[in-house]
XYZ file of C-alpha atoms in Angstrom:
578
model
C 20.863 -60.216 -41.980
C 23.015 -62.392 -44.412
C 25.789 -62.099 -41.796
C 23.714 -63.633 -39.226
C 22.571 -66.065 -41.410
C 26.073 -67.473 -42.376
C 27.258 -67.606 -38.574
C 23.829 -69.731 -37.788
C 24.977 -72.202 -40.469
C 28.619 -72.281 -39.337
C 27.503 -72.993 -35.935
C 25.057 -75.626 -36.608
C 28.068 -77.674 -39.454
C 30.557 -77.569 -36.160
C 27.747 -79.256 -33.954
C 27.719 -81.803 -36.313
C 31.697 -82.737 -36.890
C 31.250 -82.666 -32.523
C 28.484 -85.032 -32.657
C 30.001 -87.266 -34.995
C 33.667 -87.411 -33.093
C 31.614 -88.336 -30.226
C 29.859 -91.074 -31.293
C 32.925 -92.577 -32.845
C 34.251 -92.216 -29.364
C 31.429 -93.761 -28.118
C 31.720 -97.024 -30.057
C 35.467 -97.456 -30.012
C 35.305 -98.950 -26.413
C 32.772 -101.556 -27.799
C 35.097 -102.752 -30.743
C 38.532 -103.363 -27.691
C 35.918 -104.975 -25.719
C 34.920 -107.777 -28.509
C 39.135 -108.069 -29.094
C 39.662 -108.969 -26.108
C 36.651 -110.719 -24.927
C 37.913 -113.975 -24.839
C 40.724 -116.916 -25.097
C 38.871 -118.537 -27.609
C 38.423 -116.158 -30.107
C 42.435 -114.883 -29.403
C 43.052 -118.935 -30.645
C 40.675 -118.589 -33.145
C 42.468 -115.635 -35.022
C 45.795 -117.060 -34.823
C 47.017 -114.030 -32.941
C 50.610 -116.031 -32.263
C 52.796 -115.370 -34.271
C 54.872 -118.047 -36.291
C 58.196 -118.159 -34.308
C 56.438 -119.718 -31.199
C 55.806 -122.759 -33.294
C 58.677 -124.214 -32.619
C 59.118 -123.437 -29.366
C 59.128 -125.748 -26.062
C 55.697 -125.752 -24.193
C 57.568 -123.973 -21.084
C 58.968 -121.250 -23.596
C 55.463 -121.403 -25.261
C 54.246 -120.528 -21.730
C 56.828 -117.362 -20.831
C 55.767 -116.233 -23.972
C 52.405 -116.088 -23.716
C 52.792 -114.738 -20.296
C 54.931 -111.902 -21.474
C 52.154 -111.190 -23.988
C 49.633 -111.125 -21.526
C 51.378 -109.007 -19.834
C 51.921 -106.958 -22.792
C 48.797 -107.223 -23.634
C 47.271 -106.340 -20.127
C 50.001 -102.790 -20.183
C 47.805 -102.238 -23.407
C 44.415 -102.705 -21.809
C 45.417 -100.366 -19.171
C 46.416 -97.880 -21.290
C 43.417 -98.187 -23.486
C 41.337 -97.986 -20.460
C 42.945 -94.527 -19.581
C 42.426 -93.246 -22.638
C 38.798 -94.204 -23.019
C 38.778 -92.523 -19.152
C 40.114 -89.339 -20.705
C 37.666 -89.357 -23.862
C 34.515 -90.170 -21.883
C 36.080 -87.083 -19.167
C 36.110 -85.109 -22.759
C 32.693 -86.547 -23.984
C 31.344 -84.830 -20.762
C 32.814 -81.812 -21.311
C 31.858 -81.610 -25.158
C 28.169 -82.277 -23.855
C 28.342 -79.076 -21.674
C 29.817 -76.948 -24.029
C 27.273 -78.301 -26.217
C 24.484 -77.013 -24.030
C 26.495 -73.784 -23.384
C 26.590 -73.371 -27.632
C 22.935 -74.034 -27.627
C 21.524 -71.628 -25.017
C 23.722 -69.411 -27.026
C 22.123 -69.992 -30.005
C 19.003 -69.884 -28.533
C 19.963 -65.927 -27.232
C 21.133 -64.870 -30.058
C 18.246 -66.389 -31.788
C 16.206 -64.273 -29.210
C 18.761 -60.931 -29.912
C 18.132 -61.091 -33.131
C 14.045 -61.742 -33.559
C 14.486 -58.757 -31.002
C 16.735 -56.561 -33.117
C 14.640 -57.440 -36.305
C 11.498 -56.361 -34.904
C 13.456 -52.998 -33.822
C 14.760 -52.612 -37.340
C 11.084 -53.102 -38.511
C 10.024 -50.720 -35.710
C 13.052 -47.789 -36.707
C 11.870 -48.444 -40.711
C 8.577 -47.402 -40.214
C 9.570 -44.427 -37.715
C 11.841 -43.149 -40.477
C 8.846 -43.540 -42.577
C 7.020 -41.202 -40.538
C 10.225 -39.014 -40.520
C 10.508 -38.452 -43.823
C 6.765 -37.305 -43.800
C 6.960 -35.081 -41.355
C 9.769 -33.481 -42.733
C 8.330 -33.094 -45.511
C 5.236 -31.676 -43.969
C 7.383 -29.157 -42.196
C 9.019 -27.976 -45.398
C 5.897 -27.433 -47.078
C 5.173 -25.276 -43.662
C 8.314 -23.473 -43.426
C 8.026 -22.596 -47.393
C 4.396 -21.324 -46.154
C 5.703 -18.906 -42.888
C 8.558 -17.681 -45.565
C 6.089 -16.083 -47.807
C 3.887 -15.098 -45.436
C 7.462 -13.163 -43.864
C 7.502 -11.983 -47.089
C 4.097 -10.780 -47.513
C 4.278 -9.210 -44.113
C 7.752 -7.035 -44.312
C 5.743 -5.973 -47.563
C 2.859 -4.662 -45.621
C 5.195 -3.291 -42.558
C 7.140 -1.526 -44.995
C 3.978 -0.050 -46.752
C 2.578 0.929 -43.526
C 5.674 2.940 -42.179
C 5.023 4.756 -45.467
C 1.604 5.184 -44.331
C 3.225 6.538 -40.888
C 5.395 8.479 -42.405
C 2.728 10.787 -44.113
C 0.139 10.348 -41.853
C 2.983 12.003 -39.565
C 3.456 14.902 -42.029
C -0.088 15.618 -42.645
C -0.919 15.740 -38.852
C 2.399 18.312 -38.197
C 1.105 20.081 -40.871
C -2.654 19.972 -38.999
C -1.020 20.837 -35.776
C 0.598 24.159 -37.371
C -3.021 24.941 -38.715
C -4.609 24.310 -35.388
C -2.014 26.613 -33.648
C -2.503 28.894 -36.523
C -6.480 28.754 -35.916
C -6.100 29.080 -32.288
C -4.081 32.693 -32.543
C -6.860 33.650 -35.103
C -9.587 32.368 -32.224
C -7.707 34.528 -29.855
C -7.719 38.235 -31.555
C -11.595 37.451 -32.447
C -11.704 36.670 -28.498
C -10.217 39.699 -27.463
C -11.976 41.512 -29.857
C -15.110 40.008 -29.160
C -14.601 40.395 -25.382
C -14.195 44.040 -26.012
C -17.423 44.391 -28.015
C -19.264 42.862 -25.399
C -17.624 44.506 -22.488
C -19.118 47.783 -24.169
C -22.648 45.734 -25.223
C -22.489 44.633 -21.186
C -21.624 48.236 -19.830
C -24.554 49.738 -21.499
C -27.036 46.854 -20.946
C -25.965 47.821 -17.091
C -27.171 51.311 -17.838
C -30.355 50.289 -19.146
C -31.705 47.661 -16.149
C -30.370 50.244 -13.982
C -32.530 53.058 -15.441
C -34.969 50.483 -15.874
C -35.010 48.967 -11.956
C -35.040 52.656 -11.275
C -38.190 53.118 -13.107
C -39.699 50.029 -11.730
C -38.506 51.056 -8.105
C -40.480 54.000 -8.609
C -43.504 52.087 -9.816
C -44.020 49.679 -7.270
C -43.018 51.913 -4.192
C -46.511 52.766 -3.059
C -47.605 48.602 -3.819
C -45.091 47.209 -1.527
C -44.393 49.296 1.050
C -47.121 47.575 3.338
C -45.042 44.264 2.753
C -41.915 46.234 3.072
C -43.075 46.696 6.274
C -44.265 43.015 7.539
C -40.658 41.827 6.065
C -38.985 44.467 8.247
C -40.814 43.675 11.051
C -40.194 39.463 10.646
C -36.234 40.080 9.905
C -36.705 42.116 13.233
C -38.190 39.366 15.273
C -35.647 36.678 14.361
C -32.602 38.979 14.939
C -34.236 39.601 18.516
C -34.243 35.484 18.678
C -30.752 34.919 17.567
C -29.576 37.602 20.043
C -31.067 36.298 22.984
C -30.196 32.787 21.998
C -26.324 34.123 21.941
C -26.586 36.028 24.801
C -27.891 32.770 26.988
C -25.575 31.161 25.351
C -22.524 33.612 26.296
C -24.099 33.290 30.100
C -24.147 29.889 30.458
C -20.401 29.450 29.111
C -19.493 31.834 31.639
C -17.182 33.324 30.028
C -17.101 36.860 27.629
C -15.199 37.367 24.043
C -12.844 40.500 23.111
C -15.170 42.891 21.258
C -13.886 41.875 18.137
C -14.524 37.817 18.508
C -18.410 38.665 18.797
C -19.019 39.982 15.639
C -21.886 37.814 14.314
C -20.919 36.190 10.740
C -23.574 36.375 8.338
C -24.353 33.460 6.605
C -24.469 35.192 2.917
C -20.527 35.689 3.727
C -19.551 32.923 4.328
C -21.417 31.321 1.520
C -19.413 34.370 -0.757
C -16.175 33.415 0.987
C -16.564 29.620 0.268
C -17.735 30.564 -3.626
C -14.886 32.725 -3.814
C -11.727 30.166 -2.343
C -13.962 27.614 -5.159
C -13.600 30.260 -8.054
C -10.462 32.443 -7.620
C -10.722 33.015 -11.061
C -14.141 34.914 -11.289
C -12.815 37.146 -8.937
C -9.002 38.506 -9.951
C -9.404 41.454 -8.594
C -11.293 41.284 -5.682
C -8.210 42.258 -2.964
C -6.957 44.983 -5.468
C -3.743 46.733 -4.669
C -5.708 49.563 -3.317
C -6.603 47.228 -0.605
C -2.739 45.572 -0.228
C -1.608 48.901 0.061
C -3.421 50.176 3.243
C -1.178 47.280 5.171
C 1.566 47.833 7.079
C 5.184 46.788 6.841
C 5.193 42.761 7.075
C 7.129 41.472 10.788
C 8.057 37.775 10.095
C 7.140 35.799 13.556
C 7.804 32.521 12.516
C 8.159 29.874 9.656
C 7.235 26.315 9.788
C 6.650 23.312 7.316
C 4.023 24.554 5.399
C 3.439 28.122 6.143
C 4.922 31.617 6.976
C 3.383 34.045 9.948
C 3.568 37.808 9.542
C 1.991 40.076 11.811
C 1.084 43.532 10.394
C -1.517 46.036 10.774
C -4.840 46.991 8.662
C -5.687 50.424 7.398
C -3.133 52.270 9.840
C -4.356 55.655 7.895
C -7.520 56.013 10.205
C -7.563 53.164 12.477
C -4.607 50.612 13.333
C -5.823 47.187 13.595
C -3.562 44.557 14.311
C -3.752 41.220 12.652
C -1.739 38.175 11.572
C -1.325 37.127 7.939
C -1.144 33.010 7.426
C 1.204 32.738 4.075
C 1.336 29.111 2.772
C 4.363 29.289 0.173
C 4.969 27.373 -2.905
C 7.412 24.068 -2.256
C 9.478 23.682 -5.167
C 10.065 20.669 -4.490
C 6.380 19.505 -5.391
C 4.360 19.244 -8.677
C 2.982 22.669 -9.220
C -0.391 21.096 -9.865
C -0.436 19.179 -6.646
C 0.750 21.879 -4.555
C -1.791 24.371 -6.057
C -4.725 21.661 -5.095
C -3.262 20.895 -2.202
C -3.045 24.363 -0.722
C -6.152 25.203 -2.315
C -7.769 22.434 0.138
C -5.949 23.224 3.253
C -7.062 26.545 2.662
C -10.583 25.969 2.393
C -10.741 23.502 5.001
C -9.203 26.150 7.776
C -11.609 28.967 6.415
C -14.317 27.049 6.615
C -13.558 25.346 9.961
C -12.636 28.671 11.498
C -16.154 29.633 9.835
C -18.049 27.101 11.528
C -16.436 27.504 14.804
C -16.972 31.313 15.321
C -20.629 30.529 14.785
C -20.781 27.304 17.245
C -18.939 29.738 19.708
C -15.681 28.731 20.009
C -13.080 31.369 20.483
C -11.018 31.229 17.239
C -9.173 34.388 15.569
C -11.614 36.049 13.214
C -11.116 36.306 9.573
C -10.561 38.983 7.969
C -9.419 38.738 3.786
C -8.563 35.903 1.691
C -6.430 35.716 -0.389
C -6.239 32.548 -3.101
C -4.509 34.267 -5.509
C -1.210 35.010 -3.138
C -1.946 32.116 -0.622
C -2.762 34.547 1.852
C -5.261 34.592 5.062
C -5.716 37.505 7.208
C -6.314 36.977 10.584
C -7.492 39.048 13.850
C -4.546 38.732 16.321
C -4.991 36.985 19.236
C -2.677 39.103 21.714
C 0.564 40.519 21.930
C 0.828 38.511 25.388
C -0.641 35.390 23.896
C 1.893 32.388 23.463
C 1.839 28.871 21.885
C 1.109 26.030 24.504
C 4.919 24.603 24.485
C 6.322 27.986 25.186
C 3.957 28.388 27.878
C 5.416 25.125 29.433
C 8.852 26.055 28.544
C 8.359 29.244 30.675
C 6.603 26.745 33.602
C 9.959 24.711 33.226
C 12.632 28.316 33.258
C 10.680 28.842 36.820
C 11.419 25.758 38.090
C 14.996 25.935 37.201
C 15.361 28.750 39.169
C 15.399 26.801 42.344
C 15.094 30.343 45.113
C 11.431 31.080 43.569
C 10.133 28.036 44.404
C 8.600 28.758 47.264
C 5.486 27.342 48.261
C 3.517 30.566 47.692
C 5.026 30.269 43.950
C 3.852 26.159 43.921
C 0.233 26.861 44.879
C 0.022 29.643 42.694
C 1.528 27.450 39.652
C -0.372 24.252 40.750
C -3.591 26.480 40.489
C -2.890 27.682 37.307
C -2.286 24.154 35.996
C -5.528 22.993 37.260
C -7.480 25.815 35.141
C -5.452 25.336 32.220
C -5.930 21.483 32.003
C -10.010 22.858 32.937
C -9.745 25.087 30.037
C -8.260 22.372 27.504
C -10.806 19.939 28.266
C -13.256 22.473 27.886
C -12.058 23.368 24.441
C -11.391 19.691 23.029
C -15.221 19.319 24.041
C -16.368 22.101 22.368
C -14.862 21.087 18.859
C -15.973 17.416 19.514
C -19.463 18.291 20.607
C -19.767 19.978 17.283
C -18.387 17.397 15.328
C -15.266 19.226 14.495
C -11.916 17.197 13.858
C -8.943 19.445 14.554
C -6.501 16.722 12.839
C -2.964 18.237 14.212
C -3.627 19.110 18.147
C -0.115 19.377 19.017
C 0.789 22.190 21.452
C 2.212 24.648 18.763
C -1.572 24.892 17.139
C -2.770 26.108 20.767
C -2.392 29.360 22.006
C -2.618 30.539 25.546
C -3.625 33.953 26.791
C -3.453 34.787 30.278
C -6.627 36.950 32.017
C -6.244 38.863 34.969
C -9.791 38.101 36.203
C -11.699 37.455 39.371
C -13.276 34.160 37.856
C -10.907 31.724 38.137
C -12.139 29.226 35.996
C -12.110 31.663 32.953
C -8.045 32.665 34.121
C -7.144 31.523 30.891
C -7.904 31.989 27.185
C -7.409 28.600 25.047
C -7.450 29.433 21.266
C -6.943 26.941 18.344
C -5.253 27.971 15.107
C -4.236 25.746 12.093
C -7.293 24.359 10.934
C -5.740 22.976 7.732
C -5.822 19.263 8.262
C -9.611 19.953 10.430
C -12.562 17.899 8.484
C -16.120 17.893 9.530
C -17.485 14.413 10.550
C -21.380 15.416 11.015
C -21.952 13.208 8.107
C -20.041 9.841 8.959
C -21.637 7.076 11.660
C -21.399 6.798 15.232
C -18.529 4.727 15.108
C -16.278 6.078 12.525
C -17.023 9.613 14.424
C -15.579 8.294 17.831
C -12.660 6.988 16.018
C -11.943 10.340 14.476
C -12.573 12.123 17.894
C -10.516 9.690 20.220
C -7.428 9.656 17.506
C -7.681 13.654 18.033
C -7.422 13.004 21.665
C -4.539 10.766 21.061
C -2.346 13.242 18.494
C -3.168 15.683 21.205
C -1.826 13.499 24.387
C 1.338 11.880 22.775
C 2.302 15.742 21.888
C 1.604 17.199 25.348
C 3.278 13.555 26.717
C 6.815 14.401 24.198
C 6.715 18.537 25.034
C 6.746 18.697 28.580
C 9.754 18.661 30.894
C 8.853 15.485 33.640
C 11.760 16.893 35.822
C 10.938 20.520 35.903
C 6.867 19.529 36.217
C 7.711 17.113 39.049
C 9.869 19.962 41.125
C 7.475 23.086 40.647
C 4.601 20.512 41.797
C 5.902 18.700 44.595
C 2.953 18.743 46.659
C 0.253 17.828 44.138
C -0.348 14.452 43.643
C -2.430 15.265 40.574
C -0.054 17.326 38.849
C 3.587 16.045 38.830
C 3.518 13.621 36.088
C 1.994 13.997 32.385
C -0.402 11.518 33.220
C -2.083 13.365 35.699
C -1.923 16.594 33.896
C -4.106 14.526 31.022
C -6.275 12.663 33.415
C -7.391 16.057 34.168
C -7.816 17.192 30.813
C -10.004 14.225 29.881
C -11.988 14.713 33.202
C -12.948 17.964 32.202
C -13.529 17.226 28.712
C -16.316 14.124 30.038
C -18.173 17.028 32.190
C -17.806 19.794 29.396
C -19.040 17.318 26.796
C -22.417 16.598 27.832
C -22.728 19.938 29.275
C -21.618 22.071 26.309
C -24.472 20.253 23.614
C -27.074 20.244 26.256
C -26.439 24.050 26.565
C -26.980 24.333 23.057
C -30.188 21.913 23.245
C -31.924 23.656 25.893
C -31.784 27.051 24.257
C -33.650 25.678 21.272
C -36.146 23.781 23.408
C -36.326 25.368 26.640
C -39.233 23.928 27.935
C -38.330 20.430 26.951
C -36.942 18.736 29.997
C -37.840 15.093 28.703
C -35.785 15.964 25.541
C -32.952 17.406 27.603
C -32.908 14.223 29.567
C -32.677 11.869 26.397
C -30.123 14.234 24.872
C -28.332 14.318 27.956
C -28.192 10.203 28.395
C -27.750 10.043 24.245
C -24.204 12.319 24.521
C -22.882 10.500 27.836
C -22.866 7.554 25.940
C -21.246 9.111 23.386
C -18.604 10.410 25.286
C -17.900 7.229 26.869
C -17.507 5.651 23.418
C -15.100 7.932 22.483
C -12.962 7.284 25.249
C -13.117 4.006 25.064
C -12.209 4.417 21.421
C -9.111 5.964 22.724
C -7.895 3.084 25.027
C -8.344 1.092 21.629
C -6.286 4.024 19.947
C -3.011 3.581 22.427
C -2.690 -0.152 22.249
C -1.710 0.824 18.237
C 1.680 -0.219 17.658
C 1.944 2.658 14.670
C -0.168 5.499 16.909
C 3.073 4.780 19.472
C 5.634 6.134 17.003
C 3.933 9.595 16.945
C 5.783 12.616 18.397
C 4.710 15.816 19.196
């Protein structure tokens, strides 16, 4: 501030000495002017000097003239000079106004810079508070970093023996536990003996009651024996009409009826392998055969053996899922524990619906085992069957046209017999889940009926569900995605060259498409008829209900199939391969 303050002051003691030279200027003109103003006044002064006195009047005259003269060089010269002061006067004036407007900026800067300096004391002011504030604060956090490493530290202590004590609990739990075990055993024993002669007792004791109420209930005896009679007579013609109108007649071994207390036992027992050990003893594994491996896929192995060869040799098939190493043991326990179930069950359900399925025989959780009635010796999967059709048409000297009506007619009752069979598990609500044509086997009847030429058995029920319980709509969509796992793997196995030259002369049977247009023509008629089969044996004299069933499952079947155009516009569905 005191710096500004003496350059104001030197500034303003210069304008002065400027003002002042310039109004000197200014009135130096006025004072030649009045010296020179006029002959009288140049007489008056006595401005000739002495010497002239004495002079002539001509002389007089020259010499006056030659002081005019000198006298007018000196005007002149004055009047140049006064033209160059009043040219400097002028430019004074503007560097006057130039000083002032800078005078009146820095006059401006500086009422500007001392309100900033006014402005930046109070700010550092606030500064200083603040800092102030934020010592106090950071003073604060440091002890209460102190105070907290304090209470860390205390608390890994507490850790620390908290860790101790419960290793030291953990060895007297496992210490308890071994204890817990011997009084189990020995407590399992105790009862074991407490159980076998409590047996005993309610033995002796039903016998005693037996005896007792003999002569009461043998009248109801009777009446029991004589309902359980009637309703076997009912189920057996019911299965015998139903046998006739399928037109067709299972191996003796197929029509053995399945009572519903087994398969209730078999379900309990695949949900609690471990009430039951010892239920397929080795007594049992013994009386089988030496194991033949047939084949291996992804999740199983298929033996073929035979049952109780001692007495009587029954062929069967045993259905060995193994353990994948690869998986959790956990998840492939639960995992095989379902697919298990499901195919039991399915294969279950399907016997008693009347669909030709191999019977079962044992189960086995405990080894991953099912045993199965074999099929046939002559019985082969579906692709092989087509892989033969294709070795026949290779052979280009048997394909005469005796050969090509024969094959074309077998083709027409196969497709017949597929459609029959996808309409049986559909009209009963059952979802195979992996139709591909190594889960269908084919077995070839020498038999005056045509239409029954060929025996069409499913197998590999594992991925099967049961979709009684979902709606209309989610049901067709399960059904026609069956249809579709079924047609892309019939559309990928066979051979379009070798189909084309065996079937030359059929239209309807030298492309894949054909072959399945067939297959879902005779799945629409076996559809509706199949359920209204089943309908009219439990209502025979009902023809109004057998009309409304039969209009209720044509729609049903059309809905399906329409479900399946839906299914092959699927960009993802496309990428499946048989």
């Amino acid at each position: 501030m005191t710096e500004k303050s003496d350059f104001l002051e030197r500034d303003s003691e210069h304008n002065c000495e400027v003002e002042n030279g310039i109004s000197s200027l200014v009135d130096e003109p006025k004072l030649n002017h009045e010296l020179y103003s006029g002959k009288d006044e140049i007489n008056d002064r006595n401005v000739l000097p002495e010497p002239t006195e004495g002079l002539g009047l001509k002389a007089q005259n020259r010499y006056l003239k030659a002081k005019v003269r000198v006298l007018l060089e000196e005007n002149q010269k004055l009047n140049s000079q006064m033209t160059h002061q009043n040219d400097e006067i002028v430019r004074m004036k503007s560097r006057m106004q130039e000083l002032e407007e800078e005078r009146n900026r820095l006059h401006r800067v500086t009422s500007a810079h001392s309100s900033q300096l006014e402005k930046m004391k109070k700010s550092l002011g606030e500064t200083r508070v603040h800092c102030n504030e934020l010592e106090t604060e950071k003073t604060n956090y440091k002890k209460d970093y102190d105070s907290l490493k304090r209470n860390s530290d205390q608390q890994v202590l507490e850790i620390k023996s908290l860790t101790t004590r419960l290793n030291r609990a953990i060895e007297e739990s496992d210490r308890y536990k071994a204890e817990l075990e011997k009084v189990r055993s020995s407590t399992r024993e105790s009862v074991g003996s407490m159980r076998h002669n409590m047996d005993d007792l309610m033995a002796e004791n039903k016998r005693l009651e037996k005896q007792k109420s003999e002569l009461i209930s043998t009248f109801k005896k009777q009446m029991k024996l004589i309902d359980i009679l009637r309703r076997q007579k009912v189920k057996a013609v019911i299965r015998l009409e139903k046998l006739k109108s399928n037109k067709r007649k299972l191996p003796e071994m197929q029509l053995c009826v399945v009572h519903p207390f087994f398969i209730f036992l078999a379900e309990y027992y695949m949900s609690n392998p471990d009430l039951f050990p010892d239920l397929l003893s080795d007594s049992v594994l013994n009386a089988l055969s030496l194991e033949t491996l047939v084949r291996q896929g992804a999740e199983a192995r298929i033996y073929r053996t035979k049952l109780f060869h001692s007495t009587y040799t029954f062929p069967c098939i045993i259905k060995e899922r193994f353990v994948k190493r690869y998986r959790h043991s956990t998840l492939d326990a639960t995992l095989s524990m379902q697919r298990m179930r499901a195919e039991v069950r399915q294969m279950l359900r399907c016997r008693e619906v009347g669909i030709d399925v191999p019977p079962v025989l044992l189960v086995d959780v405990r080894r991953r085992r099912i045993w199965l009635g074999e099929v046939g010796p002559d019985a082969v999967t579906l692709q092989d069957w087509f892989k033969n059709l294709s070795s026949l048409a290779t052979a280009s000297d048997l394909c005469t046209m005796d050969i090509q009506e024969k094959t074309a007619s077998r083709l027409r009752n196969l497709t017949t017999a597929l459609g029959r069979l996808l309409a049986q598990l559909h009209s009963n609500h059952i979802i195979h889940g992996d139709l591909t044509m190594s889960n269908i086997l084919v077995q070839q009847v020498d038999n005056c009926n045509k239409e029954s030429d060929f025996r069409i058995v499913p197998i590999d029920f594992g991925l099967s569900s049961s979709s009684s319980g979902l709606t209309s709509q989610r049901l067709a969509e399960d059904k026609a995605v069956d249809l579709y796992v079924f047609e892309r793997a019939l559309t990928c196995g066979l051979d379009h060259k070798a189909l084309s030259k065996i079937t030359t002369d059929h239209a309807d049977l030298n492309t894949p498409e054909s072959l399945l247009n067939l297959i879902i023509k005779s799945y629409r008629d076996n559809y509706v008829s199949t359920i209204l089969d089943d309908r009219q044996i439990k209502s025979k004299h009902d023809n109004a209900k057998s009309r409304g069933h039969l209009e209720k499952q044509d729609h049903e079947v059309k809905e399906i199939l329409n479900k399946l155009e839906d299914v092959r516009l699927r960009g993802r569905k496309r990428l499946m391969i048989g």
